[in-house]
Structure formats: structure tokens, C-alpha cells
Tab-separated table of C-alpha atoms and ligand atoms in Angstrom:
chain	number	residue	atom	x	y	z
V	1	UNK	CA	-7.953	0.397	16.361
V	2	UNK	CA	-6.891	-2.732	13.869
V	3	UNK	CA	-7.515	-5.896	13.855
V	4	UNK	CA	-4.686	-7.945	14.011
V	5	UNK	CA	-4.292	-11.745	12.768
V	6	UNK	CA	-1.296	-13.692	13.973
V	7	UNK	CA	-0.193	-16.431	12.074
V	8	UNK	CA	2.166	-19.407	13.460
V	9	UNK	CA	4.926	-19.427	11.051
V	10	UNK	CA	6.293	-23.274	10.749
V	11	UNK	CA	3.818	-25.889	9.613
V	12	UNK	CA	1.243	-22.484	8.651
V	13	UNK	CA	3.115	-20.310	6.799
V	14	UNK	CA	5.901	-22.317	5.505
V	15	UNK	CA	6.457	-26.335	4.796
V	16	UNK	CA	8.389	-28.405	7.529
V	17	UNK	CA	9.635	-31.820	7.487
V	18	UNK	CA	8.116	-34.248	10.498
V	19	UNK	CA	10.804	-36.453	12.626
V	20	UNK	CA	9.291	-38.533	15.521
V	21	UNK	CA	6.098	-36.815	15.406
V	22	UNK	CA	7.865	-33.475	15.742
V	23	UNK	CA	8.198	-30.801	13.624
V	24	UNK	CA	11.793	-29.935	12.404
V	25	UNK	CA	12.077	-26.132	11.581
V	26	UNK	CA	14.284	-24.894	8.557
V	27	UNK	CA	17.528	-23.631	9.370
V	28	UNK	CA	18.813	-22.337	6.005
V	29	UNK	CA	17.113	-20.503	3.466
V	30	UNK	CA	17.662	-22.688	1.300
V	31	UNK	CA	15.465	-25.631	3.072
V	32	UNK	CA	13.121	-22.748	3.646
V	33	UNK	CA	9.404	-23.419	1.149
V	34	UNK	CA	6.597	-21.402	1.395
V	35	UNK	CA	2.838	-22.982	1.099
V	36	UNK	CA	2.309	-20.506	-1.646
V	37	UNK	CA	-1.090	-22.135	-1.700
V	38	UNK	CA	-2.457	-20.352	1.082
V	39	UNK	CA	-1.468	-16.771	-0.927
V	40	UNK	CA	-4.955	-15.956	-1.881
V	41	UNK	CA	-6.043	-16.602	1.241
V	42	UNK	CA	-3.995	-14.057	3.106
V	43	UNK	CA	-4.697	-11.647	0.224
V	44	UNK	CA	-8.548	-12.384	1.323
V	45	UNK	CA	-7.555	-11.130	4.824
V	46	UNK	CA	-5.292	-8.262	3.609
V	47	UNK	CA	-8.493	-6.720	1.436
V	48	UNK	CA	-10.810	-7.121	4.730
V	49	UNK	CA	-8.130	-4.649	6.193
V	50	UNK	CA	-6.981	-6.898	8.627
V	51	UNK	CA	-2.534	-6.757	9.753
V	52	UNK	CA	-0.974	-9.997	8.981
V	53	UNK	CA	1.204	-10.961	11.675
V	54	UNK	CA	3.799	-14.150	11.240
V	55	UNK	CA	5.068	-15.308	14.792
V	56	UNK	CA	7.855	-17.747	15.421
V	57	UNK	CA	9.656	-18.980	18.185
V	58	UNK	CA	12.974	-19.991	17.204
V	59	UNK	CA	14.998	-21.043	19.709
V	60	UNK	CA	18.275	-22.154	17.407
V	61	UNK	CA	19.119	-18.307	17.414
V	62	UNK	CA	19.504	-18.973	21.629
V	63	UNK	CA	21.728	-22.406	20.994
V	64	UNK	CA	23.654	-20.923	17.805
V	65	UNK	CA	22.084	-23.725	15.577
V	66	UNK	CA	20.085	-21.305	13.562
V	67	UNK	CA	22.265	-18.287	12.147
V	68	UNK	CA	20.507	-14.568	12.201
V	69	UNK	CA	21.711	-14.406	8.465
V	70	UNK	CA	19.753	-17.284	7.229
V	71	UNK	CA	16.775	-16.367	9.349
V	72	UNK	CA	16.465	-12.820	7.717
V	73	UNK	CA	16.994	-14.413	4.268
V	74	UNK	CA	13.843	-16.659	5.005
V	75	UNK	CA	12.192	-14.028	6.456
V	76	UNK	CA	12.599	-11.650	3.180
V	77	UNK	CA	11.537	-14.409	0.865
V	78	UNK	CA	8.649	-14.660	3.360
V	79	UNK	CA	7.845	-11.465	3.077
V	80	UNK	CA	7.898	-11.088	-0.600
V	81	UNK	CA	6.310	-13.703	-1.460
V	82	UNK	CA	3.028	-13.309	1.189
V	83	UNK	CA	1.352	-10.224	2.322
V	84	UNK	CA	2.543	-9.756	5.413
V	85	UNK	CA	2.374	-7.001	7.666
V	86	UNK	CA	5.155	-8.119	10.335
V	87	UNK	CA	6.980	-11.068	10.994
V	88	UNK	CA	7.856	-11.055	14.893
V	89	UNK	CA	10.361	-13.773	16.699
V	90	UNK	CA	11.225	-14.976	20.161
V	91	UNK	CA	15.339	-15.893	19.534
V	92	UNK	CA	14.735	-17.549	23.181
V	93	UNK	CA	15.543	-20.910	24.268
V	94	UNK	CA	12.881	-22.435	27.229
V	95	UNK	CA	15.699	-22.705	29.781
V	96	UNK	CA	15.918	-18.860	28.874
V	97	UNK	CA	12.546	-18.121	30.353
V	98	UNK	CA	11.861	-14.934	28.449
V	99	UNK	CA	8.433	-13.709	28.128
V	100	UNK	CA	7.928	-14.111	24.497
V	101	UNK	CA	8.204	-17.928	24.007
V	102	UNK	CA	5.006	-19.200	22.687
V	103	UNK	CA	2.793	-20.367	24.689
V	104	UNK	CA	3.349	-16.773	26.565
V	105	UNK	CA	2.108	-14.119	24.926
V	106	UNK	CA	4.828	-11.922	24.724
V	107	UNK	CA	5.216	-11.957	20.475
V	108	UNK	CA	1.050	-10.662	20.877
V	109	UNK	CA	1.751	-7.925	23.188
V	110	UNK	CA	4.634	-6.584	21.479
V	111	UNK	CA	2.445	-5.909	17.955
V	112	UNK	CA	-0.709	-5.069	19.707
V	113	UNK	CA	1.430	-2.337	20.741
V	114	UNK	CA	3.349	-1.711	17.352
V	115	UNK	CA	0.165	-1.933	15.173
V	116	UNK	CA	-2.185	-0.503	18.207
V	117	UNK	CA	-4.353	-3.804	17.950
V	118	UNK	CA	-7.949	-4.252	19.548
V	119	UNK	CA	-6.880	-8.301	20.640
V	120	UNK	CA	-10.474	-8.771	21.880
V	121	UNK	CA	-11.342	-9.035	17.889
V	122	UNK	CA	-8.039	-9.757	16.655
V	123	UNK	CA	-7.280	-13.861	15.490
V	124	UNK	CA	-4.296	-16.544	15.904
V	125	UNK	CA	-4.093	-19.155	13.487
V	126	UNK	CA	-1.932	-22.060	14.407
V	127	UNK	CA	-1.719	-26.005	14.263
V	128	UNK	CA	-0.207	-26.096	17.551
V	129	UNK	CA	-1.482	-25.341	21.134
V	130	UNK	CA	1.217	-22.733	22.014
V	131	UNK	CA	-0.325	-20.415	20.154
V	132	UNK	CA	-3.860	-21.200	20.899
V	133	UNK	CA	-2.338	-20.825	24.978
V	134	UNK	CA	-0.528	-17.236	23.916
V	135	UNK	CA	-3.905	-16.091	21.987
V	136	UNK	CA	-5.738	-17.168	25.322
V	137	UNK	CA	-3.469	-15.193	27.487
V	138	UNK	CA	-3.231	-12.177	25.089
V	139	UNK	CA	-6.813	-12.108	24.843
V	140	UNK	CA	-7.424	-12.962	21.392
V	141	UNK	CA	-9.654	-15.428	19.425
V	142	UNK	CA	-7.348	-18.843	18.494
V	143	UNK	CA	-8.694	-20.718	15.503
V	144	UNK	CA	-6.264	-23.947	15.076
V	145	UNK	CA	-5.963	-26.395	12.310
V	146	UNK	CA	-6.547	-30.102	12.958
V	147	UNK	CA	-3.025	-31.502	13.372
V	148	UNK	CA	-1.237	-33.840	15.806
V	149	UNK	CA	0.070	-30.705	17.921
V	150	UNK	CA	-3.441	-29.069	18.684
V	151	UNK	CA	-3.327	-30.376	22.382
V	152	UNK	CA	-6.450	-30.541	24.793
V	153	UNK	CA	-5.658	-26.930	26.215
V	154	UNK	CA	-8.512	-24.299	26.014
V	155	UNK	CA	-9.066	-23.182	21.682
V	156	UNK	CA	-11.751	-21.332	20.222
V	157	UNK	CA	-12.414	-22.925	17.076
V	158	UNK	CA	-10.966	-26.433	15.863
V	159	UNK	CA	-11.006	-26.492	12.123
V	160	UNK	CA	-10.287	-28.852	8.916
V	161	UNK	CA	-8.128	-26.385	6.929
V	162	UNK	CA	-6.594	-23.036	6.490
V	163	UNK	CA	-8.934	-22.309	3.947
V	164	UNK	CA	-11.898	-23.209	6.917
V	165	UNK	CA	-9.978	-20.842	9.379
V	166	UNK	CA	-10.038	-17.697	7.109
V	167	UNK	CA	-13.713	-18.668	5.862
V	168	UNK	CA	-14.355	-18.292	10.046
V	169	UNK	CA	-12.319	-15.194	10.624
V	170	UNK	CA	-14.046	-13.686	7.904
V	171	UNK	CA	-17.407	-14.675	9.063
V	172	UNK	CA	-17.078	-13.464	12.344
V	173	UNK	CA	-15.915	-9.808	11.030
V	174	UNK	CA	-19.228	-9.363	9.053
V	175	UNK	CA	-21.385	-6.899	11.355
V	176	UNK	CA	-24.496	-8.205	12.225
V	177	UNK	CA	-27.743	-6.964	10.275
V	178	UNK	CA	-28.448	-3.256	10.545
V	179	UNK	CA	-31.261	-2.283	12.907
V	180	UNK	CA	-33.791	-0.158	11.492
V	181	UNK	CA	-34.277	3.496	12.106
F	201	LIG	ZN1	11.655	-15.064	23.761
């Protein structure tokens, strides 16, 4: 089985703007920028072996505020431009009450499945509590990055910086010393 680490797209993956201490997702391509910075990061992940999963909810596909087109142009960039295994979305609005809106776990379960995942030692990596809920529930480590959406719900580790999550993941994955013979 593979390890799986699932990545919160907005705010993680990609830049967004901040309005009343919300974020405000991209809804063209065109608005859509990448934090190439965290590239050699992920590629730090991809040579441990380790699926890169992107997960997103993004509800303007429900409300018709977000167009499928633009959303698989961003998603291509996305894809070329990071080393991504998958990039998986919940289209749902809440008032839709589907079972893959983060904070439910739904987006997890879907790849464990898809990638055949072992989620007791696969990751999420977010800066919001939704995903550190959806890890919780999919039964996965969540490592979140100090922001003002972290929340006081249950989350494994707490951290400064991207960098400081993948330095963790990575940590964690080393197999303890060998015993002996
Ligand atoms: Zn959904």
C-alpha cells in the first residue's frame, strides 16, 4: 500500500486574496497563481515515493459562479507546473449536504480507494481546520500551517511553515533504527 499526502489546494497550493478575514478562491484561470515556491518541496515528497493529492472544495461549480472550463484550465496549469499525483474536488455547495465537503472526508476516501492508500500513515496538509476535521475522520495524520483558519478542533501537528510540515512528514517516514540480529 502507498502513502498518500493530501494537500488543501487554496491558500497551500495556490495564492488567494483575503476579504474580511476570509479567503476568496480564484474563479478564472487567469486570477489563478501558483506558490511555485513550495515546488521543491513537493518534489522532496514525490522522491520519498509518497502520491500527491490536491483537494478542493469548490462550491461555485454548485451556485454556477465558478465555470467547469476555468476550473480545468487551473487545474492543468496546476498540474504542470507541481508534481501532482491527483487533484480531487467536491463541486458541492453546504446546503447540498454531499459527503465530500471538507470537513467530511469524502475527497480522502475516494483516493484511498483510487491510489489504494494505507490513511493510518498517509498526511493532510492544510491552513484550515476542515481538513485537519476530514484527515481526523478519514483516519489520517493532519499537519496544519499557522494561519487565522486553523480553528481549536482536534490537529496533529501545528506548524510555522510548509517547509516545517514536509520537514515533519518526512521525519516521521524514516523507520526507526534497525534492531540487531
Ligand atoms: Zn461534495
Amino acid at each position: 500500500m502507498k502513502l498518500g499526502i493530501f494537500i488543501e489546494r487554496d491558500g497551500v497550493l495556490n495564492k488567494v486574496r483575503t476579504e474580511r478575514q476570509h479567503q476568496v478562491t480564484p474563479m478564472t484561470h487567469r486570477e489563478f497563481e501558483i506558490n511555485r515556491e513550495i515546488l521543491p518541496l513537493l518534489k522532496k515528497l514525490k522522491a520519498a515515493g509518497l502520491i500527491l493529492i490536491a483537494t478542493t472544495n469548490q462550491p461555485g461549480l454548485s451556485d454556477g459562479s465558478l465555470s467547469r472550463r476555468e476550473l480545468d484550465m487551473m487545474h492543468q496549469t496546476l498540474r504542470r507546473t507541481l508534481p501532482l499525483d491527483d487533484v480531487v474536488v467536491c463541486p458541492h455547495a453546504e446546503e447540498d449536504r454531499c459527503p465530500c465537503r471538507k470537513p467530511k472526508p469524502g475527497l480522502l476516501i475516494e483516493a484511498k480507494f483510487k491510489w489504494h492508500l494505507d490513511m493510518d500513515r498517509s498526511f493532510v496538509i492544510s491552513d484550515k481546520w476542515q481538513d485537519s476535521e476530514a484527515a481526523r475522520a478519514a483516519g489520517c495524520t493532519s499537519v496544519l500551517i499557522k494561519s487565522p483558519w486553523v480553528g481549536t478542533a482536534h490537529h496533529d501537528f501545528l506548524l510555522p511553515s510548509f517547509a516545517a510540515a514536509v520537514e515533519k512528514i518526512l521525519q516521521l517516514q524514516v523507520p526507526g533504527p534497525a534492531v540487531a540480529v
